XYZ file of C-alpha atoms in Angstrom:
644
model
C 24.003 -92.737 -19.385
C 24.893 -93.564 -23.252
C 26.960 -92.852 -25.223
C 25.908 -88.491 -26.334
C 25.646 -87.429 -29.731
C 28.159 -84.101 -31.353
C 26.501 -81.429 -31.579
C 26.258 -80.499 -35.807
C 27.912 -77.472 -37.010
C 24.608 -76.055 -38.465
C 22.848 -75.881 -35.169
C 21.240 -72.925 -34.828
C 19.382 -70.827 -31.901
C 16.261 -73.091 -30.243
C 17.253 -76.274 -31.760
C 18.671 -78.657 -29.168
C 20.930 -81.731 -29.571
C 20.744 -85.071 -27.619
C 23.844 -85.244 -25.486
C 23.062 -88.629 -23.754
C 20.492 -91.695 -23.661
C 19.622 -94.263 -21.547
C 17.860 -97.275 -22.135
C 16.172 -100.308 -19.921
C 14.174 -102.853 -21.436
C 12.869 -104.635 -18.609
C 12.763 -104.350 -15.361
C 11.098 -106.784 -13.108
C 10.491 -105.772 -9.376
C 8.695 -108.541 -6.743
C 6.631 -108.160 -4.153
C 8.169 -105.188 -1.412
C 11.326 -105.075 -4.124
C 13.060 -101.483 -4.924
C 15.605 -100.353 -6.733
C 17.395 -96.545 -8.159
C 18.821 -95.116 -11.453
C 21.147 -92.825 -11.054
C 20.482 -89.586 -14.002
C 23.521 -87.078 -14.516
C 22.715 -83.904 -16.162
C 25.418 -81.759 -17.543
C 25.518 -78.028 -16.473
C 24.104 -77.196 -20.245
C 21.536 -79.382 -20.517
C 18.588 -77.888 -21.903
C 15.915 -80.367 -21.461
C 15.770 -84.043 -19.941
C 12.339 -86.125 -21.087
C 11.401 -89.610 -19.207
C 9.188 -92.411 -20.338
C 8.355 -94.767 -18.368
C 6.527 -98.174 -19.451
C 4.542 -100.765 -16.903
C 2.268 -103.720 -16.212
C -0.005 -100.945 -14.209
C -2.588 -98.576 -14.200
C -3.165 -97.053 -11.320
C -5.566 -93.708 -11.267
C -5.657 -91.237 -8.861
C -8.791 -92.070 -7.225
C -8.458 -95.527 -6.948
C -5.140 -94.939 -4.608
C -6.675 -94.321 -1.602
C -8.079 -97.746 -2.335
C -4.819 -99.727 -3.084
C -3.064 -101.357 0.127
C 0.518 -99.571 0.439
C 1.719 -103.477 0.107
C 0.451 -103.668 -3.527
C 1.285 -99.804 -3.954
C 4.087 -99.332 -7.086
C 5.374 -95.632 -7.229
C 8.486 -94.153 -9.248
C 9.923 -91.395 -7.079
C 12.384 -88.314 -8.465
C 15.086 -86.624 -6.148
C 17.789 -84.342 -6.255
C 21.457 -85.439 -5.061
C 20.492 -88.254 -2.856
C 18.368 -91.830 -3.291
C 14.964 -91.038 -2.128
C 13.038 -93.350 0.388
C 9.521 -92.108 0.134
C 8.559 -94.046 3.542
C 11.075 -93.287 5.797
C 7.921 -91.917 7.767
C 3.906 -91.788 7.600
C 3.602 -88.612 6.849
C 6.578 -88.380 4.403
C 4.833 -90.473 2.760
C 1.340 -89.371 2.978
C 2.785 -85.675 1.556
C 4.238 -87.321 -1.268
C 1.518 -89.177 -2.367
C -1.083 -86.331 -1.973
C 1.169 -84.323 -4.290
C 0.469 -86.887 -7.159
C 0.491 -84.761 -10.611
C -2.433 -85.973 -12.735
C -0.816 -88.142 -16.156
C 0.642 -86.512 -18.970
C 3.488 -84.464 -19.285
C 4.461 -84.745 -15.313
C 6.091 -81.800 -13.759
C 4.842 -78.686 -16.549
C 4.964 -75.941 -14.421
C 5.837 -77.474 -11.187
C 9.139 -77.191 -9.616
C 10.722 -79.616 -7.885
C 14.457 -78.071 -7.282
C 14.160 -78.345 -3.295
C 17.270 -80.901 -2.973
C 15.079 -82.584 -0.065
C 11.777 -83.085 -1.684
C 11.071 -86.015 -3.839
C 8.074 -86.462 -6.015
C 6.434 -89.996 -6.691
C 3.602 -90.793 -8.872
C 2.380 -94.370 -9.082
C 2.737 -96.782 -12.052
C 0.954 -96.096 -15.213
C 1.096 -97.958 -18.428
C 2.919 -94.637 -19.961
C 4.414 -92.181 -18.018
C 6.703 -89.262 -19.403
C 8.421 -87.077 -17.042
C 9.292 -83.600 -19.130
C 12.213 -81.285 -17.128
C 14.008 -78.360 -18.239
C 16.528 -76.384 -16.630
C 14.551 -73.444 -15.363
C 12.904 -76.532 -13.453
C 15.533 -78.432 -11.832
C 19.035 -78.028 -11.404
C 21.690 -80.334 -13.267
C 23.749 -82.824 -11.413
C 23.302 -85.852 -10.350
C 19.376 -87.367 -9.493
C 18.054 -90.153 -8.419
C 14.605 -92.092 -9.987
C 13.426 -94.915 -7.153
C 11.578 -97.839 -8.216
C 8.996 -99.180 -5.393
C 6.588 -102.359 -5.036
C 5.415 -102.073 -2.125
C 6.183 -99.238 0.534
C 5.326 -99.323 3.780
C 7.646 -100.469 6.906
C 7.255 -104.413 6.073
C 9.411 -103.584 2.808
C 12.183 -104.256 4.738
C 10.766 -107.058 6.821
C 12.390 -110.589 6.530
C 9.851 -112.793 4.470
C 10.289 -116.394 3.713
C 7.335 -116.284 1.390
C 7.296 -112.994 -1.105
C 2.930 -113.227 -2.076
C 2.074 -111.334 -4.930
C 2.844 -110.294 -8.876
C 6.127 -109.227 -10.287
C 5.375 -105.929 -11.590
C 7.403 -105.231 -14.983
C 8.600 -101.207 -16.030
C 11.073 -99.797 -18.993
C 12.387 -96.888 -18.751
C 14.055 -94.545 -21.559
C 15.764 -91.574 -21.016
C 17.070 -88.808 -23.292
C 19.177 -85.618 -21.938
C 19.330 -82.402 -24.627
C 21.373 -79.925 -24.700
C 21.909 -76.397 -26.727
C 24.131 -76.476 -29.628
C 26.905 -74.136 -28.200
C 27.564 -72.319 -25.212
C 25.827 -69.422 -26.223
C 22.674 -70.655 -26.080
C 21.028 -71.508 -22.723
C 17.359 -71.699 -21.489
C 14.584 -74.536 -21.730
C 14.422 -73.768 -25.659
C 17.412 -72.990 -26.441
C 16.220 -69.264 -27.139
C 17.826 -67.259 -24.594
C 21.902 -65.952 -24.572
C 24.177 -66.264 -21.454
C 27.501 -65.084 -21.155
C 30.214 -66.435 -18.960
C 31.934 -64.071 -16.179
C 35.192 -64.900 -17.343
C 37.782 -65.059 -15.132
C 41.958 -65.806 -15.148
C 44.519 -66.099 -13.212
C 48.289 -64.473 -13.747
C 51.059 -67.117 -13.639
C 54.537 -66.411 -13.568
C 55.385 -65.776 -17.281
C 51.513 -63.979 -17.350
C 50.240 -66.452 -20.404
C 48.418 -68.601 -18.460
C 45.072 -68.002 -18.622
C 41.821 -70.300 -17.488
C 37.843 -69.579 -16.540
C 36.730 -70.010 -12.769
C 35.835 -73.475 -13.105
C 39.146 -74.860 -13.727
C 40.526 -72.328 -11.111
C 40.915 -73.150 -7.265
C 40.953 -69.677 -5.903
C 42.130 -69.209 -2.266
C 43.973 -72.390 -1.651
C 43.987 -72.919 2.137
C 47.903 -74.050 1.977
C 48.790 -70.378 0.111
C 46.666 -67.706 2.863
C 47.689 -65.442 4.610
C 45.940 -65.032 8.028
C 44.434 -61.852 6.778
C 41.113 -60.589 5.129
C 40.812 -59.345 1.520
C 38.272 -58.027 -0.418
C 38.157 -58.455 -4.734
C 36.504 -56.067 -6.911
C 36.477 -56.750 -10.568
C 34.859 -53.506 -12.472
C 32.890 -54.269 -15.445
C 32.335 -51.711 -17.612
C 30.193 -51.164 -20.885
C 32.612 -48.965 -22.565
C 36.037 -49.622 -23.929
C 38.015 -50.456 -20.886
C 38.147 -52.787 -18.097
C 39.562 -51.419 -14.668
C 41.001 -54.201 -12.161
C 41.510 -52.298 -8.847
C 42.002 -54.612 -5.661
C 40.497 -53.038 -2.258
C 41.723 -53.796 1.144
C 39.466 -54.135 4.165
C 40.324 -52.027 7.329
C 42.971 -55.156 8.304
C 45.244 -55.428 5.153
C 45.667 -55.513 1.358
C 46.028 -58.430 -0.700
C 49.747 -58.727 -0.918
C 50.226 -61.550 -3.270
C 49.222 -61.159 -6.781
C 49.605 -65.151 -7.565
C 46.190 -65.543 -6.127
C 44.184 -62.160 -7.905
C 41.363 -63.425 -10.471
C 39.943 -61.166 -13.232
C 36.848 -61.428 -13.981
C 35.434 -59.574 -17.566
C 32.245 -58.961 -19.699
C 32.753 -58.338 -23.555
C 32.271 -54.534 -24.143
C 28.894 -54.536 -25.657
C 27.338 -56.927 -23.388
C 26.364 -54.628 -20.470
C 23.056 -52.869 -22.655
C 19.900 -54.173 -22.276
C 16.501 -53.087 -23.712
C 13.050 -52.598 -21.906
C 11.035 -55.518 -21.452
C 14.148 -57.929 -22.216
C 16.488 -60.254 -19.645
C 20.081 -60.336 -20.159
C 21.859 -63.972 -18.557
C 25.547 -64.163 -17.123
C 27.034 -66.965 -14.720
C 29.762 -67.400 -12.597
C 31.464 -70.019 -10.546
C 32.398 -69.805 -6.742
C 34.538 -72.500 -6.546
C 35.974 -72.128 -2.751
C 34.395 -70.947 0.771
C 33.528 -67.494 0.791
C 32.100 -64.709 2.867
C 30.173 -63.253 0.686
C 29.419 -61.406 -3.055
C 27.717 -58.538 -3.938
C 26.719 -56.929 -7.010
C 25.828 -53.526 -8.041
C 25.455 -51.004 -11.275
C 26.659 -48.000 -11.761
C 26.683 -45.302 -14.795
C 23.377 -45.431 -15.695
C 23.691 -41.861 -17.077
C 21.247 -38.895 -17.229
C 18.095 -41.169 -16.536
C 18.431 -43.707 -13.946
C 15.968 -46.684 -14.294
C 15.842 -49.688 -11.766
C 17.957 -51.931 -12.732
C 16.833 -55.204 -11.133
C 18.712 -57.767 -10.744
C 17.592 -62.222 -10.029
C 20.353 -64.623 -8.966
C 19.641 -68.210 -8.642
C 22.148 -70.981 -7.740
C 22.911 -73.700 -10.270
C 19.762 -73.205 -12.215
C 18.742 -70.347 -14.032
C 16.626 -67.599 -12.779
C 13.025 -66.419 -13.116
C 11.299 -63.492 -12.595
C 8.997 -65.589 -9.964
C 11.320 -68.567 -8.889
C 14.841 -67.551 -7.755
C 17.140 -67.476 -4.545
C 18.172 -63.756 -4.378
C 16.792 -60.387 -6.219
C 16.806 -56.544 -5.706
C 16.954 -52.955 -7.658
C 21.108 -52.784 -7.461
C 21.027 -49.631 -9.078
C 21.477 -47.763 -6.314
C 22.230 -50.493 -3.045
C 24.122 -54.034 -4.022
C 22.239 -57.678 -3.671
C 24.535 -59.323 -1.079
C 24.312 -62.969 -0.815
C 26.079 -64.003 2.734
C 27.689 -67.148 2.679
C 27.409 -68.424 -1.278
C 27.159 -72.255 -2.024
C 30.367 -73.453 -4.097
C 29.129 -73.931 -7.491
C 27.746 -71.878 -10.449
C 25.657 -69.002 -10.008
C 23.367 -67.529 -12.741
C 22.176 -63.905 -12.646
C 19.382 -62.291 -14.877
C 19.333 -58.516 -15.034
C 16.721 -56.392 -16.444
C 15.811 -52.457 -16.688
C 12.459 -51.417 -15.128
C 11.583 -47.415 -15.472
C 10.818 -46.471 -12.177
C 7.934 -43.796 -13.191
C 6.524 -46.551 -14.909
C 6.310 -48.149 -11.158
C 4.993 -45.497 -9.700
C 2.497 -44.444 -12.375
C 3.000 -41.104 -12.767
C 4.379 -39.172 -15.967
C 7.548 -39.591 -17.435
C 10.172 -39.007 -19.537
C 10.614 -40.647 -22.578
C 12.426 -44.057 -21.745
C 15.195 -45.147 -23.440
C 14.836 -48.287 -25.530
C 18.256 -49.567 -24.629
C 20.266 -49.173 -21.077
C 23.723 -49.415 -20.782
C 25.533 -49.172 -17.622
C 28.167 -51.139 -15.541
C 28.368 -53.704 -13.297
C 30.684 -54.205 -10.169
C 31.307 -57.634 -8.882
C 32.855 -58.568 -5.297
C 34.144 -61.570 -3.767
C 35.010 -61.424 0.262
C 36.973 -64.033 1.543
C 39.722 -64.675 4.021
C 43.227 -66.051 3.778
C 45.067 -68.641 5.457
C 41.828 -70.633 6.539
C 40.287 -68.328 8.445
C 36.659 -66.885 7.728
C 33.919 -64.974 10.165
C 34.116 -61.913 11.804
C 37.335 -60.395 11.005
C 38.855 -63.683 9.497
C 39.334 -64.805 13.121
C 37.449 -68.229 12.937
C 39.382 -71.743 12.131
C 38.403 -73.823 8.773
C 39.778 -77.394 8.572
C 39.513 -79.707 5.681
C 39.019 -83.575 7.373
C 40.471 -86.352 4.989
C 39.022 -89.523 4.673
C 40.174 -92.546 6.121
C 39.174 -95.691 4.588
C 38.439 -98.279 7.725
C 39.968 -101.938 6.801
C 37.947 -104.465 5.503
C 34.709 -102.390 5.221
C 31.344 -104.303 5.977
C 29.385 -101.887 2.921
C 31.910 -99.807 0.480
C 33.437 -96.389 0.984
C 33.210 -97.298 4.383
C 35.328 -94.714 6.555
C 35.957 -92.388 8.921
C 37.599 -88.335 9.207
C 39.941 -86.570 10.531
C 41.693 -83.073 10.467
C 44.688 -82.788 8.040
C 47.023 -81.633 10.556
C 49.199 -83.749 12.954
C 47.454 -82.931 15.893
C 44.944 -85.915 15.129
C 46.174 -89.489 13.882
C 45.508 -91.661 11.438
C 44.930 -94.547 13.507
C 42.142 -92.969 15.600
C 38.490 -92.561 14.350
C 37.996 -89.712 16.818
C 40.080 -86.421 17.291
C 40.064 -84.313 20.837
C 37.897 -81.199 19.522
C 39.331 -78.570 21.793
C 42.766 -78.399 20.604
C 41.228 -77.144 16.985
C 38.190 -74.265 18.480
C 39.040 -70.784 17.375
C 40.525 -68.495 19.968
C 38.805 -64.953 20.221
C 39.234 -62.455 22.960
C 36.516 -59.960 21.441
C 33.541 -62.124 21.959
C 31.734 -64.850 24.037
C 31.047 -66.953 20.776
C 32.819 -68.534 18.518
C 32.780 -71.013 15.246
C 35.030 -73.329 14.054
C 34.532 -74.955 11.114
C 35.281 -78.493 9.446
C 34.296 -79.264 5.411
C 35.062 -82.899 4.239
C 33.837 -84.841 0.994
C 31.481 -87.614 0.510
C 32.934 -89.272 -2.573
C 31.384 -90.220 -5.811
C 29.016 -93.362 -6.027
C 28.356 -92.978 -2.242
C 25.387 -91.037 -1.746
C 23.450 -94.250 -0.611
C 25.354 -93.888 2.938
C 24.970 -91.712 5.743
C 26.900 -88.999 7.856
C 27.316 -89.993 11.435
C 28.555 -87.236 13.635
C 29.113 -87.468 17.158
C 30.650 -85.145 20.073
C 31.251 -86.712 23.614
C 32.233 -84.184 26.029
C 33.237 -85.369 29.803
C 31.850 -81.954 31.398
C 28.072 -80.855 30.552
C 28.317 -80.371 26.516
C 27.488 -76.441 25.748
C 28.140 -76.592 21.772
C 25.648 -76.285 19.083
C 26.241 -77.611 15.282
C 25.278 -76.529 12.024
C 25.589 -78.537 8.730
C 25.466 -77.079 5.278
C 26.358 -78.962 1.810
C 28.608 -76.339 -0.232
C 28.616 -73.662 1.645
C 29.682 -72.470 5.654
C 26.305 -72.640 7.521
C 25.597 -69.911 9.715
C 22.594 -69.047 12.501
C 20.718 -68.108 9.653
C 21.700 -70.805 6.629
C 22.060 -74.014 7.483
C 20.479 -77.529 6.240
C 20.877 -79.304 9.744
C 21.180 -77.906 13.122
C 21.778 -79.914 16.485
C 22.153 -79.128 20.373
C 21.880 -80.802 23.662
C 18.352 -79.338 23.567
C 16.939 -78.914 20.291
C 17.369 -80.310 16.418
C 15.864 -80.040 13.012
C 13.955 -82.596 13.490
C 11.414 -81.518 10.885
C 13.675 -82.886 8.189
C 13.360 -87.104 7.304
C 16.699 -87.298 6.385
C 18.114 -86.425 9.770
C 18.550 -87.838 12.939
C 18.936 -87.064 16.516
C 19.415 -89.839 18.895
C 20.885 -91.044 22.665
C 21.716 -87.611 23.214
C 22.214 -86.578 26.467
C 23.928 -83.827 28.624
C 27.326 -84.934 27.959
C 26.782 -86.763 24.337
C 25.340 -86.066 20.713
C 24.980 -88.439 17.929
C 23.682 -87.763 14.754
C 22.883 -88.819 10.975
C 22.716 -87.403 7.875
C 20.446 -90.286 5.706
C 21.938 -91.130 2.088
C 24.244 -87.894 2.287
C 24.528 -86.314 -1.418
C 28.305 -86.314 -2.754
C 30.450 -83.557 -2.249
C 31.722 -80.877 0.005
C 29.536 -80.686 3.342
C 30.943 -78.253 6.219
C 30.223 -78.675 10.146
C 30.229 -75.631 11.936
C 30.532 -75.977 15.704
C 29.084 -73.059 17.432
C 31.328 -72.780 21.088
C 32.191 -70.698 23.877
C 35.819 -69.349 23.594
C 36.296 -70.514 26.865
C 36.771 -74.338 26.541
C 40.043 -74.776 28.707
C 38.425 -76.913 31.127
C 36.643 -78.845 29.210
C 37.526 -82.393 26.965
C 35.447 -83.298 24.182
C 35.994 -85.897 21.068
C 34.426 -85.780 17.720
C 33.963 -88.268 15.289
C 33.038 -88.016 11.802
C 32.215 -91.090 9.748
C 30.892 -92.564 6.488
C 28.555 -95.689 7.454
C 26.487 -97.544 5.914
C 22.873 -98.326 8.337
C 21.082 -96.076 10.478
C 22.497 -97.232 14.096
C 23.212 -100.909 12.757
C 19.638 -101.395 12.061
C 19.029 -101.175 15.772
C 20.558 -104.749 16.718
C 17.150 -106.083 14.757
C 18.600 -106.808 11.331
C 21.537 -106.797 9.017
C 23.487 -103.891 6.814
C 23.285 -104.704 3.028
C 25.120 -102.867 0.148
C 23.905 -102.938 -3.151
C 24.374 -100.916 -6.545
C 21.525 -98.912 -8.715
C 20.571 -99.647 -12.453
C 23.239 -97.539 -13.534
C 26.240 -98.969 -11.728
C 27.356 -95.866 -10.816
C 26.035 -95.266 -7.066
C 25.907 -98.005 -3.879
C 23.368 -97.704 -1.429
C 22.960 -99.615 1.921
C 19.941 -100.351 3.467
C 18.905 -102.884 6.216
C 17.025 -106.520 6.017
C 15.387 -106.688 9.689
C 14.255 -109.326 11.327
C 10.522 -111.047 11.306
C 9.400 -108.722 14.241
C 11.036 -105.478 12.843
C 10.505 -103.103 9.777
C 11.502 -99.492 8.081
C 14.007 -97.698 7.263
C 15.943 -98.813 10.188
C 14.245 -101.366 11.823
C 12.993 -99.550 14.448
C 9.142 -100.317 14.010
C 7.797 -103.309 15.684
C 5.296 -105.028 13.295
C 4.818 -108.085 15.215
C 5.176 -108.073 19.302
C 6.406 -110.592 21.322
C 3.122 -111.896 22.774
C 1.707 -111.490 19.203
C 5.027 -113.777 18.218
C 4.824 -116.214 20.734
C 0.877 -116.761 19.697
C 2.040 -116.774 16.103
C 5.107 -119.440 16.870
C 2.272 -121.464 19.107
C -0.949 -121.805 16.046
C 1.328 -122.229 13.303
C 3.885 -124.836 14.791
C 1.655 -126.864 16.651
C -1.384 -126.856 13.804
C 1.170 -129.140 12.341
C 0.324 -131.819 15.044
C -2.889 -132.870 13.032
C 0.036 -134.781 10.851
C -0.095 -137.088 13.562
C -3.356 -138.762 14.044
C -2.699 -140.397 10.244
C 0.230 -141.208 10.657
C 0.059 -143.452 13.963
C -3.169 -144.553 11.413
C -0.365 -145.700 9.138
C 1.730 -147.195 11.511
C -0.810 -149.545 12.996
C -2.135 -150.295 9.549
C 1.695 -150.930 8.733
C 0.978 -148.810 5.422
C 5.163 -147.790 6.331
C 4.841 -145.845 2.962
C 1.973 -143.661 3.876
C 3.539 -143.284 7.491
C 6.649 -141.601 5.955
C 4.747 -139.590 4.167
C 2.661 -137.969 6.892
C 5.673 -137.819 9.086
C 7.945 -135.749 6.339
C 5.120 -133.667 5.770
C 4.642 -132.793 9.090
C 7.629 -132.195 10.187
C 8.536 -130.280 6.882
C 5.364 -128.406 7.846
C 6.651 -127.689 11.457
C 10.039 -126.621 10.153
C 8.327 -124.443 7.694
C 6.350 -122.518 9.978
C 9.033 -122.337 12.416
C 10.794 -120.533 9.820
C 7.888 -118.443 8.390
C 7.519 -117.007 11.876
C 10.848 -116.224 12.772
C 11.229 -118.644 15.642
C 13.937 -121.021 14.200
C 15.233 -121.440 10.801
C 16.811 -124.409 9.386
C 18.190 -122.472 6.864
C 18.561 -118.793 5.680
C 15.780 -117.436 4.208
C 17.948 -116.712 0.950
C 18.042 -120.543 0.749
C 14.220 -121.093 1.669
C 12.811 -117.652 0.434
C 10.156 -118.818 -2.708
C 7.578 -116.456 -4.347
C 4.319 -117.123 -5.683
């Protein structure tokens, strides 16, 4: 993105400020050609608008109509590069959600981080987001001409028009931190938190605070509870669980409201945040101190986006019984609290109501020390490092492995056993294992794979920035069952003893793997491997692995160049087979023989010039065709590959 622009000192509340800009002038894609832009929205943004120019106009009703060969779409996604046909019906649901032209996405919400939304070319397009829409970060726009499995089909000959698109992008923001929401009209307030150093002066928020390093634990569970009140005083108290107290104070946080900021009136929405920046078991809020009359007090989170009365993750009356959310994503959570009167509710008389509430909050953080989490802090968490693999056939190319000397750095796979949790309470455990995908690399894939040499009994769970669970978890896989149902995963040559899966253009960050086991795993031997690749499977033996970089520079992706019989995401759709080949290699090769009626003409005539001629051109012909239909190539298509 450009270079952003200072906010001005006289901003004031509902004016917004343009933070960053991007510009591209032209942008020329040929026949079955793609490309991404890579879009970073800070956590304040306020606003991001898109305009999009093109060579096109495509209308709704004429789609149907189009062939998917001559089909150009732009495509949105969250976190990862999106490939709109990785399957039919992907792609069918993605093209029946096409939002009429105009202002695209006005009341439509596309936060789900594994949906994408494509429209198809229009001579303007402008895409208008705000942050009670999607989420900041990173996303991804694709460029297509041409979808379909033969995108990725070798061609000598690329037939068709160019198709030309400019794109201009401009990110807003709110003038200071103070002012949040789509218009810049709405005030949030930061749970502020610190944490006491050794000379007690050093102070900083949550998101510049690493709470609960794993290296500092103790093996023991502690609960926090920060008090917020709406009077003149802020009580700390820290409350042990039935196992232990916190014993060391290096690690307490304090979290704090302002004194006035806890009173809200009827009909209005008060905004806080707060960052969870390591695992956790859970938080919970609740009020208290409502005074003599008690309304509901209800209460919307919503993580890393701000919350709505109808769109958010969690909500409940926590006037009386705390919203819980079990297992919280890392990350920045936004909460929205307002008063309802509950005779109001229930339509019967009441009181007079109070125009303004005040009251206090109560905010607590469960976690576990020493990495250790679950049931009574009695389940293993291990942090895999990345290990670069020498000379890398796409970048960022690598494998993991525990940080612990129990697994080597010269060995791609680690013996799983010697790391399962140990309980003697219950039949079934987890042990968990978070790693990173780095930055720039969400154009690779996950590839996970457990080989057991006795009948493999263990289930995983995957979950990006949080611990999944039975309940919450993004991908699930055992010896007998998957999420299939999502495109961007992948079970495959699974059997009793073995599974191997993929996570498809894996968004950057911290993804955890929880392996659900027996405790009783003595007998058994299993290896697990954890890698960063670049192609689904090697594109199946029927192409070759190619890197490349998006508009912005910022973000590689890999995808695969099959063969002339082969196509998709993958190459594992046969387009041509081999009897269809083999009648293919036969028409086109020997149609080339009619070259040689004139020139044995030209010989006999001993017209030697005219005999050269037909002879090159036949054989120039044969070799052509040869070529065209994958049956033997003089040279790569690179070299011989022309467009018209």
């Amino acid at each position: 993105m450009g270079a952003g622009l200072p906010a001005g000192c006289a901003a004031q509340e509902g004016e917004e400020v343009v933070v960053a800009s991007y510009g591209q002038g032209r942008l020329w894609l040929k026949p079955y050609d793609w490309t991404y832009l890579r879009v970073e929205l800070p956590p304040s943004f306020s606003s991001v608008t898109m305009d999009f120019e093109t060579d096109m106009d495509i209308q709704r009703e004429h789609m149907k109509g189009i062939p998917r060969s001559e089909l150009a779409i732009i495509c949105l996604m969250n976190s990862n590069p999106p490939i709109p046909d990785i399957s039919e019906s992907y792609l069918d649901s993605l093209l029946s959600n096409f939002l009429p032209s105009g202002p695209f996405g006005n009341g439509n919400i596309i936060n789900q981080s594994n949906l994408a939304q494509c429209l198809p070319f229009q001579k303007n397009i402008t895409v208008v987001r705000t942050n009670d829409q999607i989420s900041p970060g990173v996303w991804y726009i694709g460029y297509f001409h041409g979808i379909g499995p033969a995108r990725t089909q070798s061609k000598m000959i690329s037939r068709g028009k160019a198709r030309l698109v400019s794109t201009h992008i401009t990110v807003r923001e709110c003038p200071t931190s103070a002012f949040w929401g789509p218009y810049c009209n709405q005030t949030v307030e930061m749970i502020g938190c610190s944490q006491p150093s050794i000379d007690n002066n050093n102070s900083r928020n949550l998101l510049d605070l690493n709470i609960e390093r794993r290296n500092s634990w103790y093996p023991r569970e502690h609960n926090r509870r920060i008090n917020i009140l709406s009077q003149s005083q802020l009580v700390e108290k820290e409350v042990g669980s039935n196992v232990t107290a916190l014993a060391r104070m290096e690690n307490s946080v304090t979290c704090s409201i302002s004194n006035n900021s806890l009173c809200v009136r009827q009909g209005d929405m008060k905004f806080y945040f707060l960052d969870v920046v390591d695992l956790a078991l859970q938080f919970e809020i609740t009020a208290a101190n409502f005074g003599v009359i008690e309304p509901s007090l209800i209460c919307y989170l919503r993580y890393n986006a701000f919350p709505q009365r109808d769109l958010h993750d969690y909500s409940g009356d926590i006037s009386h019984d705390p919203l819980v959310v079990k297992l919280p994503n890392i990350g920045r959570w936004y909460i929205a609290i307002e008063t309802v009167n509950k005779t109001q509710m229930n339509n019967t008389a009441s009181k007079p109501v109070l125009d303004t509430m005040c009251f206090s909050l109560k905010w607590q953080l469960t976690g576990c020390l020493n990495g250790k989490t679950g049931t009574n802090c009695s389940w293993e968490v291990y942090g895999l490092q990345r290990v670069p693999r020498r000379s890398p056939s796409i970048p960022f190319e690598s494998y993991y492995i525990p940080s612990d000397e129990r697994a080597s750095l010269e060995d791609s796979h680690f013996y799983l056993e010697q790391f399962l949790s140990n309980s003697s309470h219950e039949q079934i455990a987890w042990t968990y294992f978070f790693l990173d995908v780095p930055r720039g690399s969400a154009g690779a894939l996950i590839h996970v794979q457990l080989k057991s040499d006795k009948e493999l009994n263990y289930e995983l769970y995957s979950k990006y920035g949080g611990l999944p669970s039975n309940d919450i978890w993004d991908y699930y896989a055992s010896r007998t069952s998957s999420s299939n149902s999502s495109v961007f995963f992948s079970l495959q040559n699974s059997t009793n003893s073995d599974m191997d899966l993929s996570i498809f253009y894996a968004k950057e960050g911290t993804w955890c793997f929880g392996v659900k086991h027996p405790t009783d795993t003595a007998n058994s031997q299993t290896y697990m491997s954890v890698s960063l690749q670049g192609c689904h499977r090697n594109c199946n033996q029927k192409g070759v692995c190619h890197s490349s970089v998006d508009e912005s520079g910022l973000t590689f992706y890999s995808f695969c160049t099959c063969d002339r019989d082969h196509g998709g995401f993958d190459c594992s759709d046969e387009l041509v087979s081999p009897n269809g080949h083999i009648w293919q290699s036969v028409f086109l090769i020997a149609s080339n023989a009619a070259a040689i009626l004139p020139a044995f003409w030209a010989l006999r005539q001993k017209a030697f010039a005219e005999w050269i001629l037909y002879t090159s051109s036949g054989i120039s012909s044969a070799l052509y065709h040869s070529c065209d239909v994958g049956t033997w190539c003089i040279l790569s298509f690179r070299v011989l590959q022309v467009s018209y």
